[in-house]
Each structure stands twice: as structure tokens, then as C-alpha cells.
Short mmCIF file of C-alpha atoms in Angstrom, two decimals:
data_model
loop_
_atom_site.label_atom_id
_atom_site.label_comp_id
_atom_site.label_asym_id
_atom_site.label_seq_id
_atom_site.Cartn_x
_atom_site.Cartn_y
_atom_site.Cartn_z
CA MET A 1 -18.62 29.11 -7.77
CA GLY A 2 -18.60 25.28 -8.13
CA PHE A 3 -17.60 22.30 -6.31
CA ALA A 4 -14.28 20.41 -6.73
CA PRO A 5 -14.44 17.08 -8.63
CA LYS A 6 -15.69 13.90 -6.71
CA GLY A 7 -13.38 12.71 -4.07
CA LEU A 8 -11.12 15.78 -3.91
CA ALA A 9 -12.37 17.43 -0.68
CA SER A 10 -11.82 13.97 1.05
CA LEU A 11 -7.82 13.73 0.24
CA PRO A 12 -5.67 14.25 3.16
CA VAL A 13 -5.03 18.12 3.91
CA ASP A 14 -1.19 17.92 3.43
CA LEU A 15 -1.60 16.55 -0.05
CA LEU A 16 -3.97 19.68 -0.87
CA GLU A 17 -1.56 21.84 0.89
CA SER A 18 1.30 20.84 -1.61
CA PHE A 19 -0.71 22.08 -4.28
CA CYS A 20 -1.27 25.24 -2.54
CA ILE A 21 2.53 25.56 -2.39
CA PHE A 22 3.04 24.46 -5.72
CA ALA A 23 0.55 27.08 -7.19
CA GLY A 24 2.41 30.10 -5.30
CA SER A 25 -0.57 30.35 -2.74
CA ALA A 26 0.33 31.49 0.70
CA PRO A 27 0.18 28.78 3.56
CA VAL A 28 -3.42 28.37 4.89
CA GLY A 29 -5.08 26.83 7.82
CA ALA A 30 -6.41 23.26 7.62
CA LYS A 31 -10.03 24.40 7.92
CA ARG A 32 -9.46 26.87 5.38
CA LEU A 33 -7.70 24.76 3.06
CA ALA A 34 -10.47 22.22 3.41
CA ARG A 35 -12.96 24.99 2.03
CA LEU A 36 -10.40 25.88 -0.79
CA SER A 37 -10.53 22.41 -1.79
CA GLN A 38 -14.51 22.71 -2.49
CA THR A 39 -14.74 26.22 -3.87
CA CYS A 40 -11.32 27.22 -5.46
CA GLY A 41 -10.87 27.37 -9.20
CA TRP A 42 -7.31 26.57 -9.69
CA MET A 43 -7.61 23.51 -7.20
CA ARG A 44 -10.21 22.32 -9.69
CA SER A 45 -7.83 22.48 -12.57
CA ALA A 46 -5.02 21.33 -10.48
CA ALA A 47 -7.06 17.85 -9.89
CA ALA A 48 -7.81 17.83 -13.65
CA SER A 49 -4.50 18.44 -14.99
CA PRO A 50 -2.14 15.42 -15.40
CA ALA A 51 0.77 17.49 -16.17
CA ILE A 52 0.59 19.67 -12.73
CA VAL A 53 0.05 16.45 -10.73
CA ALA A 54 3.06 14.68 -12.42
CA LYS A 55 5.34 17.84 -11.66
CA VAL A 56 4.15 17.23 -7.85
CA ALA A 57 4.80 13.68 -7.95
CA LEU A 58 8.11 13.86 -9.04
CA GLU A 59 9.08 16.61 -6.27
CA CYS A 60 7.74 14.01 -3.96
CA GLY A 61 9.95 10.97 -5.41
CA ALA A 62 6.69 9.29 -6.68
CA PRO A 63 6.94 6.37 -9.21
CA GLN A 64 7.02 7.31 -12.78
CA GLY A 65 3.57 7.69 -14.43
CA VAL A 66 1.85 9.09 -11.39
CA ASP A 67 -0.38 11.77 -12.63
CA THR A 68 -3.55 11.90 -10.62
CA LEU A 69 -4.24 13.04 -7.13
CA PRO A 70 -5.35 9.41 -6.04
CA GLN A 71 -2.00 7.98 -7.23
CA LEU A 72 -0.21 10.65 -5.22
CA ASP A 73 -2.01 9.91 -2.00
CA VAL A 74 -1.35 6.44 -2.32
CA HIS A 75 2.39 7.20 -2.55
CA GLN A 76 2.40 9.71 0.33
CA THR A 77 0.43 7.49 2.44
CA LEU A 78 3.12 4.82 2.27
CA GLY A 79 5.91 7.52 3.03
CA LYS A 80 4.02 8.75 6.20
CA LEU A 81 3.81 5.29 7.48
CA GLU A 82 7.32 4.57 6.67
CA GLY A 83 6.91 1.70 4.15
CA ASN A 84 4.88 -1.41 3.20
CA HIS A 85 6.02 -4.18 5.45
CA VAL A 86 4.04 -6.04 7.84
CA GLU A 87 6.19 -7.43 10.60
CA PHE A 88 5.67 -10.53 12.81
CA HIS A 89 6.88 -11.87 16.02
CA SER A 90 9.97 -14.04 15.51
CA ALA A 91 9.01 -17.73 14.56
CA TYR A 92 5.42 -16.76 15.40
CA LEU A 93 2.53 -15.88 13.05
CA SER A 94 1.20 -13.07 15.20
CA ILE A 95 1.38 -9.50 13.65
CA LEU A 96 3.32 -6.92 15.81
CA PRO A 97 1.19 -4.35 17.17
CA SER A 98 2.93 -1.40 15.38
CA SER A 99 2.19 -3.39 12.01
CA GLN A 100 -1.49 -3.89 13.07
CA GLU A 101 -1.94 -0.04 13.21
CA ARG A 102 -0.31 0.23 9.85
CA LEU A 103 -2.62 -2.06 8.17
CA GLN A 104 -5.60 -0.08 9.82
CA GLN A 105 -4.23 2.92 8.04
CA PHE A 106 -3.79 1.19 4.77
CA VAL A 107 -7.61 0.10 4.84
CA ILE A 108 -8.52 3.91 5.47
CA MET A 109 -6.17 4.63 2.51
CA MET A 110 -8.04 1.97 0.36
CA ALA A 111 -11.42 3.02 1.59
CA ARG A 112 -10.74 6.57 0.07
CA HIS A 113 -9.88 4.93 -3.21
CA PRO A 114 -12.00 2.19 -4.04
CA ARG A 115 -10.17 1.29 -7.32
CA VAL A 116 -6.85 0.37 -5.36
CA THR A 117 -6.22 -3.15 -4.93
CA VAL A 118 -3.54 -4.93 -2.69
CA GLN A 119 -1.00 -7.69 -3.24
CA ALA A 120 0.34 -9.31 -0.17
CA ASP A 121 3.92 -10.90 -0.78
CA ALA A 122 4.73 -13.28 2.22
CA HIS A 123 8.11 -14.28 3.03
CA ALA A 124 9.00 -16.91 5.85
CA ARG A 125 12.71 -16.57 6.24
CA GLY A 126 15.51 -14.09 5.12
CA ASP A 127 18.28 -16.52 4.56
CA SER A 128 20.00 -18.55 1.81
CA ILE A 129 20.99 -21.53 3.85
CA GLU A 130 20.00 -24.93 2.12
CA LYS A 131 17.37 -26.93 3.45
CA ASP A 132 15.90 -30.27 2.94
CA GLU A 133 12.60 -30.82 1.35
CA LYS A 134 10.91 -31.09 4.86
CA GLU A 135 12.17 -27.79 5.91
CA GLU A 136 11.41 -26.01 2.64
CA ARG A 137 7.71 -27.26 3.05
CA ALA A 138 7.57 -25.72 6.57
CA VAL A 139 9.02 -22.41 5.50
CA PHE A 140 6.45 -22.33 2.65
CA GLN A 141 3.61 -23.09 4.89
CA THR A 142 4.58 -20.42 7.29
CA SER A 143 4.63 -17.60 4.55
CA CYS A 144 1.24 -19.03 3.52
CA TRP A 145 -0.26 -18.74 6.80
CA ARG A 146 1.36 -15.17 7.29
CA GLY A 147 -0.11 -13.98 4.08
CA ASP A 148 -3.50 -15.21 4.62
CA GLY A 149 -3.35 -13.88 8.06
CA VAL A 150 -2.72 -10.19 6.70
CA ALA A 151 -5.18 -10.91 3.73
CA GLY A 152 -7.92 -11.95 6.41
CA LEU A 153 -7.40 -8.72 8.60
CA LEU A 154 -7.98 -6.39 5.64
CA LEU A 155 -10.91 -8.45 4.72
CA ALA A 156 -12.23 -8.07 8.26
CA HIS A 157 -11.82 -4.43 7.97
CA GLY A 158 -14.54 -4.30 5.34
CA LEU A 159 -12.25 -4.81 2.23
CA HIS A 160 -13.85 -6.83 -0.75
CA GLU A 161 -12.08 -10.01 -1.45
CA ASP A 162 -11.42 -8.95 -5.27
CA ARG A 163 -9.19 -6.12 -4.21
CA VAL A 164 -6.83 -8.28 -1.63
CA VAL A 165 -4.41 -11.26 -3.14
CA SER A 166 -1.82 -12.99 -1.08
CA THR A 167 1.06 -14.96 -2.71
CA ALA A 168 3.45 -17.24 -0.47
CA TRP A 169 6.92 -16.97 -1.59
CA GLY A 170 8.40 -19.21 1.12
CA ASN A 171 12.37 -18.80 0.84
CA VAL A 172 12.39 -18.17 -3.07
CA ILE A 173 13.95 -14.61 -2.34
CA PRO A 174 16.75 -15.29 0.14
CA ASP A 175 17.39 -11.65 0.97
CA ALA A 176 13.69 -10.87 1.43
CA MET A 177 12.82 -9.69 4.75
CA PRO A 178 10.86 -12.18 6.77
CA GLY A 179 6.99 -11.04 7.11
CA VAL A 180 4.64 -9.55 4.39
CA ASN A 181 5.20 -6.93 2.00
CA LEU A 182 1.87 -4.96 0.68
CA PHE A 183 2.07 -3.81 -2.88
CA PHE A 184 -0.69 -1.08 -4.00
CA ALA A 185 -1.91 -0.92 -7.45
CA LEU A 186 -3.90 1.89 -9.06
CA ASP A 187 -4.48 2.54 -12.60
CA GLY A 188 -1.36 0.40 -13.73
CA ILE A 189 0.88 1.94 -11.23
CA VAL A 190 2.24 -0.16 -8.31
CA PHE A 191 3.26 1.33 -4.90
CA PRO A 192 6.02 0.75 -3.95
CA ALA A 193 7.75 -0.45 -7.29
CA ARG A 194 8.60 -4.14 -7.04
CA ARG A 195 12.37 -5.31 -6.51
CA HIS A 196 12.45 -9.12 -7.17
CA GLY A 197 12.53 -8.85 -10.92
CA SER A 198 11.60 -11.90 -12.89
CA ALA A 199 11.48 -14.39 -9.81
CA ALA A 200 8.19 -16.41 -9.77
CA PRO A 201 6.76 -17.78 -6.52
CA PRO A 202 6.00 -21.51 -5.91
CA PRO A 203 2.91 -22.97 -6.93
CA GLN A 204 0.05 -21.66 -4.27
CA PRO A 205 -2.28 -23.85 -2.58
CA PRO A 206 -6.07 -23.46 -3.05
CA VAL A 207 -7.61 -20.09 -1.84
CA SER A 208 -10.08 -20.35 1.10
CA ARG A 209 -12.11 -17.40 2.37
CA GLU A 210 -14.05 -19.51 4.95
#
């Protein structure tokens, strides 16, 4: 018996279990399943077969094009954490505790998959009320601070700065929920799919990591 491809054994047990079910295997305990991920021949084949991964991804509602276990893991992680949104206390720059916990889980997921990058899209206010220039600047600055705050928290947990980008949108997308939406990219697939189409963000201020 050999060993599974590098990184397979570190994937979440429930993800590996979906492959057991897909392959027609009887349910097994978590410890036994972990051992199977290292020794089972069909598990090695499944990890190397984009066609099988794509079928499982389709059943899980993953974005089109997902055909690797790491991509499927990113999709399922977002599902378990119930989304990609980071909430802030109303009119403040502090992140809600529930969102801080979600960010920590995202860091763990990105540690499992070193090629995953994240884009933090920050929105300050979800309304379409017309504002004067001063108000627009304030709204944009708030989104800058929120985006930088989320990016800084991710970097503080050990992610390299090349993997984290923040973009301030201000009020460009009127129906956007105030806060920060995180979009994860791996091998050309974005999780979750973006919904604001061709909208472009305002010019961004200089980035400072000091």
C-alpha cells in the first residue's frame, strides 16, 4: 500500500466522507476514514480524477469548473461558515465577534491550501441616497478602513501579504450589504462567484502595510 497524494490526508473528514459515499462505500468512523485517506487505493484514484471530483462538486452546488479536492474544500468551507461576509458594529470599525471567528476559520482553510488568495471587497453603506462630495468621501474612507482592518487581521494570523488584497467600494454598489465580502480564488475559480458584474471600484489610496 502506498500513501495518498500530498495534502489529501489533511482535508476535512466530511469532505473525504463524501467520496466514500460517492464511491459506494459503507459509512465508516472518522478515525478509520482518516486511515483510509492514506491507504485506500480508490481514494488515491479519486483525488487524481478531475471527473470524479467534478461530479461530487456538482452535487454540492460548487461553481462550474471545480474539479480538484482543494477547490471543493474551499467551497464546502464557505458553506459550513454560512457565507463570506464580515460584519461590523453599525457605524463603527470594529468587527463583530461572530465574524472574527469566521475569519479565523478562513485562515485555517487558507493554511491548508497555500495557493488560495483572498480579495476583501469593502462596502460602507447599502443605500442609494444621493450624497454630497464630503459625504461620499466619508463613505469611501469608511470602506477603506474596514477593508484594511480585515486584511490586517488576516495578515496578523500569518497569511503572506501577497495572498491578501483589499478593495474599497464606498457606495458604488447601492444594494451591497455594509461590511466586507471575501472572495477566495484558487486555480482560476472564485468562491463565491461575484455578482456585481462590470462595476468598477473607485481609485484606491496607496497601500500601506506598516
